CSV table of C-alpha atoms in Angstrom, one decimal:
chain,number,residue,atom,x,y,z
A,1,GLY,CA,-19.6,52.2,5.6
A,2,ALA,CA,-17.2,52.3,8.4
A,3,VAL,CA,-15.5,49.0,9.2
A,4,VAL,CA,-14.4,47.8,12.6
A,5,SER,CA,-12.3,44.6,12.9
A,6,GLN,CA,-12.0,42.6,16.0
A,7,HIS,CA,-9.4,39.9,16.7
A,8,PRO,CA,-9.3,37.1,17.7
A,9,SER,CA,-12.8,35.8,16.9
A,10,TRP,CA,-12.4,32.8,19.2
A,11,VAL,CA,-9.9,32.3,22.0
A,12,ILE,CA,-9.6,29.5,24.5
A,13,CYS,CA,-7.3,29.9,27.4
A,14,LYS,CA,-6.4,28.3,30.7
A,15,SER,CA,-7.6,29.7,34.0
A,16,GLY,CA,-5.1,32.3,35.4
A,17,THR,CA,-3.8,33.4,32.0
A,18,SER,CA,-4.4,36.8,30.4
A,19,VAL,CA,-6.0,37.3,27.0
A,20,LYS,CA,-5.9,40.4,24.8
A,21,ILE,CA,-8.6,41.3,22.3
A,22,GLU,CA,-8.0,43.9,19.7
A,23,CYS,CA,-10.5,46.3,18.1
A,24,ARG,CA,-9.4,48.2,15.0
A,25,SER,CA,-11.2,50.9,13.0
A,26,LEU,CA,-10.0,50.2,9.4
A,27,ASP,CA,-11.2,53.2,7.5
A,28,PHE,CA,-11.9,55.9,10.0
A,29,GLN,CA,-10.5,57.5,13.1
A,30,ALA,CA,-12.2,56.1,16.2
A,31,THR,CA,-12.3,58.9,18.7
A,32,THR,CA,-14.4,56.8,21.1
A,33,MET,CA,-14.6,53.0,21.5
A,34,PHE,CA,-17.1,51.1,23.6
A,35,TRP,CA,-16.6,47.6,24.9
A,36,TYR,CA,-19.7,45.4,25.5
A,37,ARG,CA,-20.1,41.9,27.0
A,38,GLN,CA,-22.8,39.5,26.1
A,39,PHE,CA,-23.7,36.4,28.1
A,40,PRO,CA,-25.4,33.5,26.2
A,41,LYS,CA,-28.9,34.5,25.1
A,42,GLN,CA,-28.7,37.8,26.8
A,43,SER,CA,-28.3,41.4,25.8
A,44,LEU,CA,-25.2,43.5,25.4
A,45,MET,CA,-24.0,45.1,28.5
A,46,LEU,CA,-21.7,48.1,28.3
A,47,MET,CA,-18.4,47.5,30.1
A,48,ALA,CA,-16.5,50.7,29.4
A,49,THR,CA,-16.1,53.7,27.2
A,50,SER,CA,-12.6,54.7,26.0
A,51,ASN,CA,-11.6,57.9,24.4
A,52,GLU,CA,-8.3,58.0,22.5
A,53,GLY,CA,-5.5,59.0,24.7
A,54,SER,CA,-7.5,58.9,27.9
A,55,LYS,CA,-8.2,56.4,30.6
A,56,ALA,CA,-11.3,54.3,30.1
A,57,THR,CA,-14.5,55.0,32.0
A,58,TYR,CA,-15.9,51.8,33.4
A,59,GLU,CA,-19.5,51.0,34.2
A,60,GLN,CA,-20.5,50.2,37.7
A,61,GLY,CA,-19.7,46.7,38.6
A,62,VAL,CA,-16.9,46.2,36.0
A,63,GLU,CA,-13.5,45.6,37.6
A,64,LYS,CA,-11.1,47.9,35.9
A,65,ASP,CA,-8.1,45.9,37.2
A,66,LYS,CA,-9.5,42.7,35.6
A,67,PHE,CA,-10.6,44.2,32.3
A,68,LEU,CA,-7.8,46.5,31.2
A,69,ILE,CA,-8.7,48.8,28.3
A,70,ASN,CA,-6.2,50.7,26.2
A,71,HIS,CA,-7.0,53.2,23.5
A,72,ALA,CA,-3.6,54.5,22.6
A,73,SER,CA,-4.3,55.4,19.0
A,74,LEU,CA,-7.2,56.5,16.9
A,75,THR,CA,-7.5,53.1,15.2
A,76,LEU,CA,-6.8,50.6,17.9
A,77,SER,CA,-8.3,49.8,21.3
A,78,THR,CA,-7.5,46.7,23.3
A,79,LEU,CA,-9.2,44.8,26.0
A,80,THR,CA,-7.1,42.6,28.2
A,81,VAL,CA,-8.8,40.1,30.5
A,82,THR,CA,-6.3,39.5,33.2
A,83,SER,CA,-6.0,36.3,35.2
A,84,ALA,CA,-9.0,35.0,33.4
A,85,HIS,CA,-11.4,32.6,35.2
A,86,PRO,CA,-14.2,30.5,33.8
A,87,GLU,CA,-16.8,33.1,34.8
A,88,ASP,CA,-15.1,35.5,32.4
A,89,SER,CA,-16.1,33.3,29.5
A,90,SER,CA,-18.3,35.4,27.4
A,91,PHE,CA,-18.8,37.1,24.0
A,92,TYR,CA,-17.0,40.5,23.9
A,93,ILE,CA,-17.9,43.1,21.3
A,94,CYS,CA,-16.3,46.4,20.6
A,95,SER,CA,-17.9,49.3,18.8
A,96,ALA,CA,-16.5,52.6,17.7
A,97,THR,CA,-17.5,56.1,16.6
A,98,GLY,CA,-15.6,58.9,15.0
A,99,THR,CA,-15.9,62.5,14.3
A,100,PHE,CA,-18.6,62.0,11.7
A,101,ASN,CA,-22.2,62.6,12.8
A,102,THR,CA,-24.2,59.7,11.4
A,103,GLY,CA,-25.5,58.8,14.9
A,104,GLU,CA,-24.7,55.2,14.7
A,105,LEU,CA,-21.9,53.1,16.3
A,106,PHE,CA,-20.0,50.6,14.2
A,107,PHE,CA,-19.5,47.1,15.7
A,108,GLY,CA,-16.8,44.5,15.5
A,109,GLU,CA,-17.6,40.9,14.8
A,110,GLY,CA,-17.1,40.0,18.5
A,111,SER,CA,-14.7,37.7,20.3
A,112,ARG,CA,-15.8,34.5,22.0
A,113,LEU,CA,-13.6,33.9,25.1
A,114,THR,CA,-13.7,30.5,26.7
A,115,VAL,CA,-11.7,30.0,29.9
A,116,LEU,CA,-11.0,26.4,30.9
B,1,ALA,CA,-31.0,57.3,32.3
B,2,GLN,CA,-32.1,55.8,29.0
B,3,SER,CA,-33.6,52.4,28.7
B,4,VAL,CA,-35.1,50.1,26.1
B,5,ALA,CA,-37.9,47.5,26.5
B,6,GLN,CA,-38.5,44.6,24.2
B,7,PRO,CA,-41.5,43.0,25.7
B,8,GLU,CA,-41.3,39.7,23.8
B,9,ASP,CA,-38.5,37.2,24.3
B,10,GLN,CA,-39.7,35.2,21.3
B,11,VAL,CA,-41.7,36.0,18.2
B,12,ASN,CA,-42.9,33.2,15.9
B,13,VAL,CA,-44.2,33.9,12.4
B,14,ALA,CA,-45.0,31.8,9.4
B,15,GLU,CA,-42.9,32.4,6.3
B,16,GLY,CA,-44.6,35.0,4.0
B,17,ASN,CA,-46.6,36.6,6.8
B,18,PRO,CA,-45.9,40.0,8.1
B,19,LEU,CA,-43.7,40.3,11.3
B,20,THR,CA,-43.5,42.9,14.0
B,21,VAL,CA,-40.9,43.0,16.8
B,22,LYS,CA,-41.8,45.5,19.5
B,23,CYS,CA,-39.6,48.1,21.1
B,24,THR,CA,-40.4,51.0,23.5
B,25,TYR,CA,-37.8,53.4,24.9
B,26,SER,CA,-37.3,55.8,27.7
B,27,VAL,CA,-34.9,58.7,27.2
B,28,SER,CA,-34.7,62.4,28.0
B,29,GLY,CA,-34.9,64.5,24.9
B,30,ASN,CA,-35.0,63.3,21.3
B,31,PRO,CA,-33.4,59.9,20.9
B,32,TYR,CA,-31.4,58.2,18.3
B,33,LEU,CA,-33.1,54.7,17.8
B,34,PHE,CA,-31.6,51.7,16.1
B,35,TRP,CA,-32.3,48.1,15.2
B,36,TYR,CA,-29.6,45.5,14.9
B,37,VAL,CA,-29.7,41.8,14.1
B,38,GLN,CA,-27.4,39.1,15.4
B,39,TYR,CA,-26.8,35.6,14.0
B,40,PRO,CA,-25.3,32.9,16.3
B,41,ASN,CA,-21.7,33.7,17.3
B,42,ARG,CA,-21.6,36.8,15.2
B,43,GLY,CA,-21.5,40.5,15.8
B,44,LEU,CA,-24.3,42.9,15.3
B,45,GLN,CA,-25.6,43.8,11.8
B,46,PHE,CA,-27.1,47.2,11.5
B,47,LEU,CA,-30.6,47.2,10.1
B,48,LEU,CA,-31.9,50.8,10.4
B,49,LYS,CA,-31.9,53.9,12.4
B,50,TYR,CA,-34.1,56.9,13.3
B,51,ILE,CA,-32.2,60.2,13.8
B,52,THR,CA,-34.7,62.8,12.6
B,53,GLY,CA,-37.2,63.4,9.8
B,54,ASP,CA,-39.7,61.0,8.5
B,55,ASN,CA,-41.1,58.7,11.2
B,56,LEU,CA,-41.1,55.7,8.9
B,57,VAL,CA,-37.6,54.4,8.4
B,58,LYS,CA,-36.7,51.9,5.8
B,59,GLY,CA,-33.7,49.7,6.3
B,60,SER,CA,-31.8,46.7,5.1
B,61,TYR,CA,-33.4,43.4,3.9
B,62,GLY,CA,-36.8,44.9,3.6
B,63,PHE,CA,-37.2,45.9,7.2
B,64,GLU,CA,-38.8,49.1,8.3
B,65,ALA,CA,-39.6,50.7,11.6
B,66,GLU,CA,-41.9,53.5,12.7
B,67,PHE,CA,-40.9,56.1,15.2
B,68,ASN,CA,-43.9,57.0,17.4
B,69,LYS,CA,-43.0,59.8,19.8
B,70,SER,CA,-46.3,59.8,21.7
B,71,GLN,CA,-46.1,56.1,22.4
B,72,THR,CA,-42.3,56.1,22.7
B,73,SER,CA,-42.1,53.2,20.4
B,74,PHE,CA,-40.0,52.0,17.5
B,75,HIS,CA,-41.4,48.7,16.4
B,76,LEU,CA,-39.6,46.8,13.7
B,77,LYS,CA,-41.7,45.4,10.8
B,78,LYS,CA,-41.4,43.5,7.6
B,79,PRO,CA,-44.3,42.8,5.2
B,80,SER,CA,-43.3,39.2,4.3
B,81,ALA,CA,-41.0,37.2,6.6
B,82,LEU,CA,-38.3,34.8,5.3
B,83,VAL,CA,-36.9,31.8,7.1
B,84,SER,CA,-33.5,33.5,6.8
B,85,ASP,CA,-34.8,36.3,9.0
B,86,SER,CA,-34.7,34.0,12.0
B,87,ALA,CA,-32.2,35.6,14.4
B,88,LEU,CA,-31.9,37.7,17.5
B,89,TYR,CA,-33.0,41.3,17.1
B,90,PHE,CA,-31.9,44.2,19.3
B,91,CYS,CA,-33.5,47.6,19.7
B,92,ALA,CA,-31.1,50.3,21.0
B,93,VAL,CA,-31.3,53.9,22.0
B,94,ARG,CA,-28.6,56.5,22.1
B,95,VAL,CA,-28.6,60.0,23.6
B,96,PRO,CA,-27.6,62.4,20.8
B,97,SER,CA,-25.1,64.2,23.0
B,98,GLY,CA,-21.4,63.7,22.5
B,99,ASN,CA,-19.9,60.2,22.1
B,100,THR,CA,-22.4,58.3,24.1
B,101,PRO,CA,-22.9,54.5,24.0
B,102,LEU,CA,-25.8,52.5,22.7
B,103,VAL,CA,-28.2,51.1,25.3
B,104,PHE,CA,-29.7,47.9,24.2
B,105,GLY,CA,-32.9,46.1,24.9
B,106,LYS,CA,-32.8,42.5,26.0
B,107,GLY,CA,-33.4,41.2,22.5
B,108,THR,CA,-36.2,39.3,20.8
B,109,ARG,CA,-35.6,36.0,19.1
B,110,LEU,CA,-37.5,35.8,15.8
B,111,SER,CA,-38.3,32.4,14.5
B,112,VAL,CA,-39.8,32.2,10.9
B,113,ILE,CA,-41.3,28.9,10.2
B,114,ALA,CA,-41.5,27.5,6.7
């Protein structure tokens, strides 16, 4: 099956710093990537959709200047949490799909961000 | 807009007993339906999907689900639960049009008791 790798798995940072999370499709070309956020014991909420080479489309209520998403290649998308604050602490999960038509999305292992 | 309802926050079942985790959905047209499982501090593991065809779908680890169009349901089942099945289960729906995201239910925590 298609593999999506997410890095880092865990990151702890100080308030006010920026953190970059990478999402890579290892064995397929990811034409579209989705970024989700999950609060403890809650569901996954879609943050944004990014198509390769285009600006990301953000869901309502998601600050695009705080959560910068780049999808510059068919195998890599990045989420940068800028000027992170404790309320940004969360579990961030990326998923990807390609040109194949299996219907499913392929998920990374997630990144746990803790902002002190 | 599509939505998914998982009416139970928690399901408890004894090991060896059958388990059911409920899911209903709302979407225009014919949906793609999915079940994922999540272990603590881990990403999502794909269990099974319904795209088209046979309403009874068999997936990983002995799980299965039945697509019921009239009841707009896609309940997850397993004939004999294992303690290792204890985890958080998510039902999700996707509109089969272009590169659309998955919309998730709130999740159901399954606890299998030895």
